JSON list of C-alpha atoms in Angstrom, two decimals:
[
{"chain": "L", "resi": 1, "resn": "MET", "atom": "CA", "xyz": [7.08, -31.21, 5.26]},
{"chain": "L", "resi": 2, "resn": "LEU", "atom": "CA", "xyz": [4.72, -34.04, 4.35]},
{"chain": "L", "resi": 3, "resn": "SER", "atom": "CA", "xyz": [5.39, -36.25, 1.38]},
{"chain": "L", "resi": 4, "resn": "LEU", "atom": "CA", "xyz": [2.91, -36.24, -1.48]},
{"chain": "L", "resi": 5, "resn": "SER", "atom": "CA", "xyz": [1.62, -39.70, -0.55]},
{"chain": "L", "resi": 6, "resn": "LYS", "atom": "CA", "xyz": [0.82, -38.54, 2.99]},
{"chain": "L", "resi": 7, "resn": "HIS", "atom": "CA", "xyz": [-1.06, -35.54, 1.57]},
{"chain": "L", "resi": 8, "resn": "LEU", "atom": "CA", "xyz": [-3.06, -37.85, -0.69]},
{"chain": "L", "resi": 9, "resn": "TYR", "atom": "CA", "xyz": [-3.87, -40.20, 2.18]},
{"chain": "L", "resi": 10, "resn": "ARG", "atom": "CA", "xyz": [-5.05, -37.30, 4.34]},
{"chain": "L", "resi": 11, "resn": "PHE", "atom": "CA", "xyz": [-7.12, -35.93, 1.47]},
{"chain": "L", "resi": 12, "resn": "ALA", "atom": "CA", "xyz": [-8.68, -39.36, 0.91]},
{"chain": "L", "resi": 13, "resn": "GLU", "atom": "CA", "xyz": [-9.44, -39.63, 4.62]},
{"chain": "L", "resi": 14, "resn": "LEU", "atom": "CA", "xyz": [-11.15, -36.22, 4.61]},
{"chain": "L", "resi": 15, "resn": "LEU", "atom": "CA", "xyz": [-13.30, -37.25, 1.66]},
{"chain": "L", "resi": 16, "resn": "GLN", "atom": "CA", "xyz": [-13.83, -40.68, 3.21]},
{"chain": "L", "resi": 17, "resn": "LEU", "atom": "CA", "xyz": [-12.51, -42.38, 0.08]},
{"chain": "L", "resi": 18, "resn": "PRO", "atom": "CA", "xyz": [-11.26, -45.95, 0.26]},
{"chain": "L", "resi": 19, "resn": "ILE", "atom": "CA", "xyz": [-7.47, -46.19, 0.17]},
{"chain": "L", "resi": 20, "resn": "LYS", "atom": "CA", "xyz": [-6.14, -49.08, -1.91]},
{"chain": "L", "resi": 21, "resn": "ALA", "atom": "CA", "xyz": [-3.15, -50.77, -0.33]},
{"chain": "L", "resi": 22, "resn": "MET", "atom": "CA", "xyz": [-0.05, -51.44, -2.38]},
{"chain": "L", "resi": 23, "resn": "ASP", "atom": "CA", "xyz": [0.33, -55.04, -3.49]},
{"chain": "L", "resi": 24, "resn": "ALA", "atom": "CA", "xyz": [3.54, -57.05, -3.06]},
{"chain": "L", "resi": 25, "resn": "ASN", "atom": "CA", "xyz": [4.59, -56.65, -6.71]},
{"chain": "L", "resi": 26, "resn": "GLN", "atom": "CA", "xyz": [4.22, -52.86, -6.60]},
{"chain": "L", "resi": 27, "resn": "TYR", "atom": "CA", "xyz": [6.17, -52.77, -3.34]},
{"chain": "L", "resi": 28, "resn": "ARG", "atom": "CA", "xyz": [9.01, -54.89, -4.76]},
{"chain": "L", "resi": 29, "resn": "GLN", "atom": "CA", "xyz": [9.24, -52.71, -7.88]},
{"chain": "L", "resi": 30, "resn": "LEU", "atom": "CA", "xyz": [9.31, -49.56, -5.78]},
{"chain": "L", "resi": 31, "resn": "LYS", "atom": "CA", "xyz": [12.12, -50.96, -3.61]},
{"chain": "L", "resi": 32, "resn": "GLU", "atom": "CA", "xyz": [14.18, -52.01, -6.63]},
{"chain": "L", "resi": 33, "resn": "HIS", "atom": "CA", "xyz": [13.78, -48.83, -8.67]},
{"chain": "L", "resi": 34, "resn": "GLY", "atom": "CA", "xyz": [14.03, -45.28, -7.54]},
{"chain": "L", "resi": 35, "resn": "ASN", "atom": "CA", "xyz": [15.74, -43.60, -4.65]},
{"chain": "L", "resi": 36, "resn": "VAL", "atom": "CA", "xyz": [14.96, -46.09, -1.91]},
{"chain": "L", "resi": 37, "resn": "LEU", "atom": "CA", "xyz": [17.07, -47.24, 1.03]},
{"chain": "L", "resi": 38, "resn": "ASP", "atom": "CA", "xyz": [16.36, -49.61, 3.90]},
{"chain": "L", "resi": 39, "resn": "TYR", "atom": "CA", "xyz": [16.10, -48.66, 7.57]},
{"chain": "L", "resi": 40, "resn": "ALA", "atom": "CA", "xyz": [19.45, -50.17, 8.57]},
{"chain": "L", "resi": 41, "resn": "SER", "atom": "CA", "xyz": [21.34, -48.22, 5.87]},
{"chain": "L", "resi": 42, "resn": "LEU", "atom": "CA", "xyz": [19.69, -44.94, 6.82]},
{"chain": "L", "resi": 43, "resn": "ASP", "atom": "CA", "xyz": [20.21, -45.48, 10.55]},
{"chain": "L", "resi": 44, "resn": "ALA", "atom": "CA", "xyz": [23.89, -46.42, 10.09]},
{"chain": "L", "resi": 45, "resn": "THR", "atom": "CA", "xyz": [24.38, -43.37, 7.86]},
{"chain": "L", "resi": 46, "resn": "ARG", "atom": "CA", "xyz": [22.76, -41.09, 10.42]},
{"chain": "L", "resi": 47, "resn": "LYS", "atom": "CA", "xyz": [25.06, -42.41, 13.16]},
{"chain": "L", "resi": 48, "resn": "ILE", "atom": "CA", "xyz": [28.18, -41.90, 11.02]},
{"chain": "L", "resi": 49, "resn": "LEU", "atom": "CA", "xyz": [27.11, -38.38, 10.05]},
{"chain": "L", "resi": 50, "resn": "THR", "atom": "CA", "xyz": [26.45, -37.51, 13.70]},
{"chain": "L", "resi": 51, "resn": "GLN", "atom": "CA", "xyz": [29.81, -38.94, 14.82]},
{"chain": "L", "resi": 52, "resn": "ARG", "atom": "CA", "xyz": [31.61, -36.91, 12.16]},
{"chain": "L", "resi": 53, "resn": "GLY", "atom": "CA", "xyz": [29.87, -33.65, 13.09]},
{"chain": "L", "resi": 54, "resn": "HIS", "atom": "CA", "xyz": [27.51, -33.33, 10.12]},
{"chain": "L", "resi": 55, "resn": "ALA", "atom": "CA", "xyz": [24.36, -32.45, 12.07]},
{"chain": "L", "resi": 56, "resn": "TYR", "atom": "CA", "xyz": [22.55, -30.92, 9.08]},
{"chain": "L", "resi": 57, "resn": "LEU", "atom": "CA", "xyz": [22.87, -34.09, 6.99]},
{"chain": "L", "resi": 58, "resn": "ALA", "atom": "CA", "xyz": [22.06, -36.31, 9.98]},
{"chain": "L", "resi": 59, "resn": "ASP", "atom": "CA", "xyz": [18.89, -34.25, 10.46]},
{"chain": "L", "resi": 60, "resn": "ARG", "atom": "CA", "xyz": [17.99, -34.77, 6.79]},
{"chain": "L", "resi": 61, "resn": "ILE", "atom": "CA", "xyz": [18.24, -38.54, 7.34]},
{"chain": "L", "resi": 62, "resn": "THR", "atom": "CA", "xyz": [16.09, -38.26, 10.47]},
{"chain": "L", "resi": 63, "resn": "ARG", "atom": "CA", "xyz": [13.45, -36.47, 8.38]},
{"chain": "L", "resi": 64, "resn": "VAL", "atom": "CA", "xyz": [13.53, -39.24, 5.78]},
{"chain": "L", "resi": 65, "resn": "LEU", "atom": "CA", "xyz": [13.03, -41.81, 8.56]},
{"chain": "L", "resi": 66, "resn": "SER", "atom": "CA", "xyz": [10.17, -39.78, 10.02]},
{"chain": "L", "resi": 67, "resn": "ASN", "atom": "CA", "xyz": [8.32, -38.81, 6.85]},
{"chain": "L", "resi": 68, "resn": "ASP", "atom": "CA", "xyz": [9.18, -40.99, 3.87]},
{"chain": "L", "resi": 69, "resn": "LYS", "atom": "CA", "xyz": [8.50, -44.58, 4.87]},
{"chain": "L", "resi": 70, "resn": "ILE", "atom": "CA", "xyz": [7.07, -46.70, 2.09]},
{"chain": "L", "resi": 71, "resn": "GLU", "atom": "CA", "xyz": [3.98, -48.46, 3.36]},
{"chain": "L", "resi": 72, "resn": "LYS", "atom": "CA", "xyz": [4.25, -52.25, 3.28]},
{"chain": "L", "resi": 73, "resn": "PRO", "atom": "CA", "xyz": [1.64, -54.46, 1.63]},
{"chain": "L", "resi": 74, "resn": "SER", "atom": "CA", "xyz": [-0.86, -55.94, 4.06]},
{"chain": "L", "resi": 75, "resn": "LEU", "atom": "CA", "xyz": [0.69, -59.43, 4.05]},
{"chain": "L", "resi": 76, "resn": "HIS", "atom": "CA", "xyz": [4.29, -58.24, 4.34]},
{"chain": "L", "resi": 77, "resn": "ASN", "atom": "CA", "xyz": [6.56, -58.68, 7.38]},
{"chain": "L", "resi": 78, "resn": "PRO", "atom": "CA", "xyz": [5.07, -57.43, 10.64]},
{"chain": "L", "resi": 79, "resn": "PRO", "atom": "CA", "xyz": [4.28, -53.71, 10.28]},
{"chain": "L", "resi": 80, "resn": "GLN", "atom": "CA", "xyz": [6.13, -52.90, 13.50]},
{"chain": "L", "resi": 81, "resn": "ASP", "atom": "CA", "xyz": [9.38, -54.50, 12.23]},
{"chain": "L", "resi": 82, "resn": "ARG", "atom": "CA", "xyz": [11.28, -51.38, 11.22]},
{"chain": "L", "resi": 83, "resn": "PHE", "atom": "CA", "xyz": [14.33, -53.33, 10.03]},
{"chain": "L", "resi": 84, "resn": "SER", "atom": "CA", "xyz": [12.30, -54.49, 7.02]},
{"chain": "L", "resi": 85, "resn": "ASP", "atom": "CA", "xyz": [11.15, -50.92, 6.26]},
{"chain": "L", "resi": 86, "resn": "PHE", "atom": "CA", "xyz": [12.20, -49.01, 3.16]},
{"chain": "L", "resi": 87, "resn": "TYR", "atom": "CA", "xyz": [12.19, -45.25, 2.67]},
{"chain": "L", "resi": 88, "resn": "ARG", "atom": "CA", "xyz": [12.04, -42.97, -0.34]},
{"chain": "L", "resi": 89, "resn": "VAL", "atom": "CA", "xyz": [15.13, -40.74, -0.25]},
{"chain": "L", "resi": 90, "resn": "ASN", "atom": "CA", "xyz": [14.32, -37.34, -1.76]},
{"chain": "L", "resi": 91, "resn": "LEU", "atom": "CA", "xyz": [17.47, -35.40, -0.98]},
{"chain": "L", "resi": 92, "resn": "ALA", "atom": "CA", "xyz": [19.17, -32.85, -3.18]},
{"chain": "L", "resi": 93, "resn": "ALA", "atom": "CA", "xyz": [21.90, -34.31, -5.37]},
{"chain": "L", "resi": 94, "resn": "GLY", "atom": "CA", "xyz": [24.44, -32.19, -3.50]},
{"chain": "L", "resi": 95, "resn": "ASP", "atom": "CA", "xyz": [23.37, -33.68, -0.16]},
{"chain": "L", "resi": 96, "resn": "VAL", "atom": "CA", "xyz": [23.67, -37.22, -1.55]},
{"chain": "L", "resi": 97, "resn": "GLU", "atom": "CA", "xyz": [27.11, -36.40, -2.98]},
{"chain": "L", "resi": 98, "resn": "ALA", "atom": "CA", "xyz": [28.20, -34.99, 0.40]},
{"chain": "L", "resi": 99, "resn": "ILE", "atom": "CA", "xyz": [26.95, -38.11, 2.18]},
{"chain": "L", "resi": 100, "resn": "VAL", "atom": "CA", "xyz": [28.79, -40.37, -0.30]},
{"chain": "L", "resi": 101, "resn": "SER", "atom": "CA", "xyz": [31.99, -38.36, 0.24]},
{"chain": "L", "resi": 102, "resn": "ILE", "atom": "CA", "xyz": [31.68, -38.57, 4.04]},
{"chain": "L", "resi": 103, "resn": "LEU", "atom": "CA", "xyz": [30.94, -42.30, 3.89]},
{"chain": "L", "resi": 104, "resn": "PHE", "atom": "CA", "xyz": [33.87, -42.85, 1.54]},
{"chain": "L", "resi": 105, "resn": "ASP", "atom": "CA", "xyz": [36.20, -41.08, 3.99]},
{"chain": "L", "resi": 106, "resn": "HIS", "atom": "CA", "xyz": [34.75, -43.18, 6.82]},
{"chain": "L", "resi": 107, "resn": "GLU", "atom": "CA", "xyz": [35.12, -46.33, 4.72]},
{"chain": "L", "resi": 108, "resn": "THR", "atom": "CA", "xyz": [38.83, -45.75, 4.09]},
{"chain": "L", "resi": 109, "resn": "GLU", "atom": "CA", "xyz": [39.39, -45.46, 7.83]},
{"chain": "L", "resi": 110, "resn": "VAL", "atom": "CA", "xyz": [37.45, -48.53, 8.97]},
{"chain": "L", "resi": 111, "resn": "VAL", "atom": "CA", "xyz": [37.14, -50.95, 6.03]},
{"chain": "L", "resi": 112, "resn": "ALA", "atom": "CA", "xyz": [39.88, -53.21, 7.42]},
{"chain": "L", "resi": 113, "resn": "ILE", "atom": "CA", "xyz": [37.86, -53.56, 10.63]},
{"chain": "L", "resi": 114, "resn": "ASN", "atom": "CA", "xyz": [34.35, -53.49, 9.13]},
{"chain": "L", "resi": 115, "resn": "PRO", "atom": "CA", "xyz": [34.14, -54.42, 5.42]},
{"chain": "L", "resi": 116, "resn": "SER", "atom": "CA", "xyz": [30.34, -53.94, 5.35]},
{"chain": "L", "resi": 117, "resn": "VAL", "atom": "CA", "xyz": [30.82, -50.17, 5.44]},
{"chain": "L", "resi": 118, "resn": "ALA", "atom": "CA", "xyz": [31.80, -50.37, 1.74]},
{"chain": "L", "resi": 119, "resn": "ASP", "atom": "CA", "xyz": [28.31, -51.72, 0.96]},
{"chain": "L", "resi": 120, "resn": "LEU", "atom": "CA", "xyz": [26.77, -48.71, 2.70]},
{"chain": "L", "resi": 121, "resn": "THR", "atom": "CA", "xyz": [28.81, -46.30, 0.58]},
{"chain": "L", "resi": 122, "resn": "ASP", "atom": "CA", "xyz": [27.82, -48.21, -2.57]},
{"chain": "L", "resi": 123, "resn": "ARG", "atom": "CA", "xyz": [24.10, -48.00, -1.71]},
{"chain": "L", "resi": 124, "resn": "TRP", "atom": "CA", "xyz": [24.30, -44.23, -1.33]},
{"chain": "L", "resi": 125, "resn": "ASN", "atom": "CA", "xyz": [26.40, -43.84, -4.45]},
{"chain": "L", "resi": 126, "resn": "ASP", "atom": "CA", "xyz": [23.75, -45.75, -6.43]},
{"chain": "L", "resi": 127, "resn": "LEU", "atom": "CA", "xyz": [21.12, -43.12, -5.52]},
{"chain": "L", "resi": 128, "resn": "ASN", "atom": "CA", "xyz": [22.66, -40.60, -7.90]},
{"chain": "L", "resi": 129, "resn": "GLU", "atom": "CA", "xyz": [23.11, -43.11, -10.72]},
{"chain": "L", "resi": 130, "resn": "PRO", "atom": "CA", "xyz": [20.74, -42.69, -13.68]},
{"chain": "L", "resi": 131, "resn": "GLY", "atom": "CA", "xyz": [18.29, -45.45, -14.48]}
]
């Protein structure tokens, strides 16, 4: 399923309309507000979900990585640098809650070895927070 922005870009291409690129301020605001996660968080989540046998949720993350990348402004980091990419996460609240629960369980098992896993759980938990 294509995101709305991809549909609009394809429609604009068909009509041969100019497509205005997002400026740095718009990009920053989009990253800071809304359901947005970075590549590293999504990739780490996908690996944990796969290791724990949650193929359906891992597939949902793969779809986000394939379809919901937020285009960078023209003067941003190199376009091919995926570690600076951000993605709009449009998952059902139940899927996000399940991911948070799985990450929390994972966190309790490995936090003594890898404290950064707590940050990953917090990022996902923030997706369902209002505001």
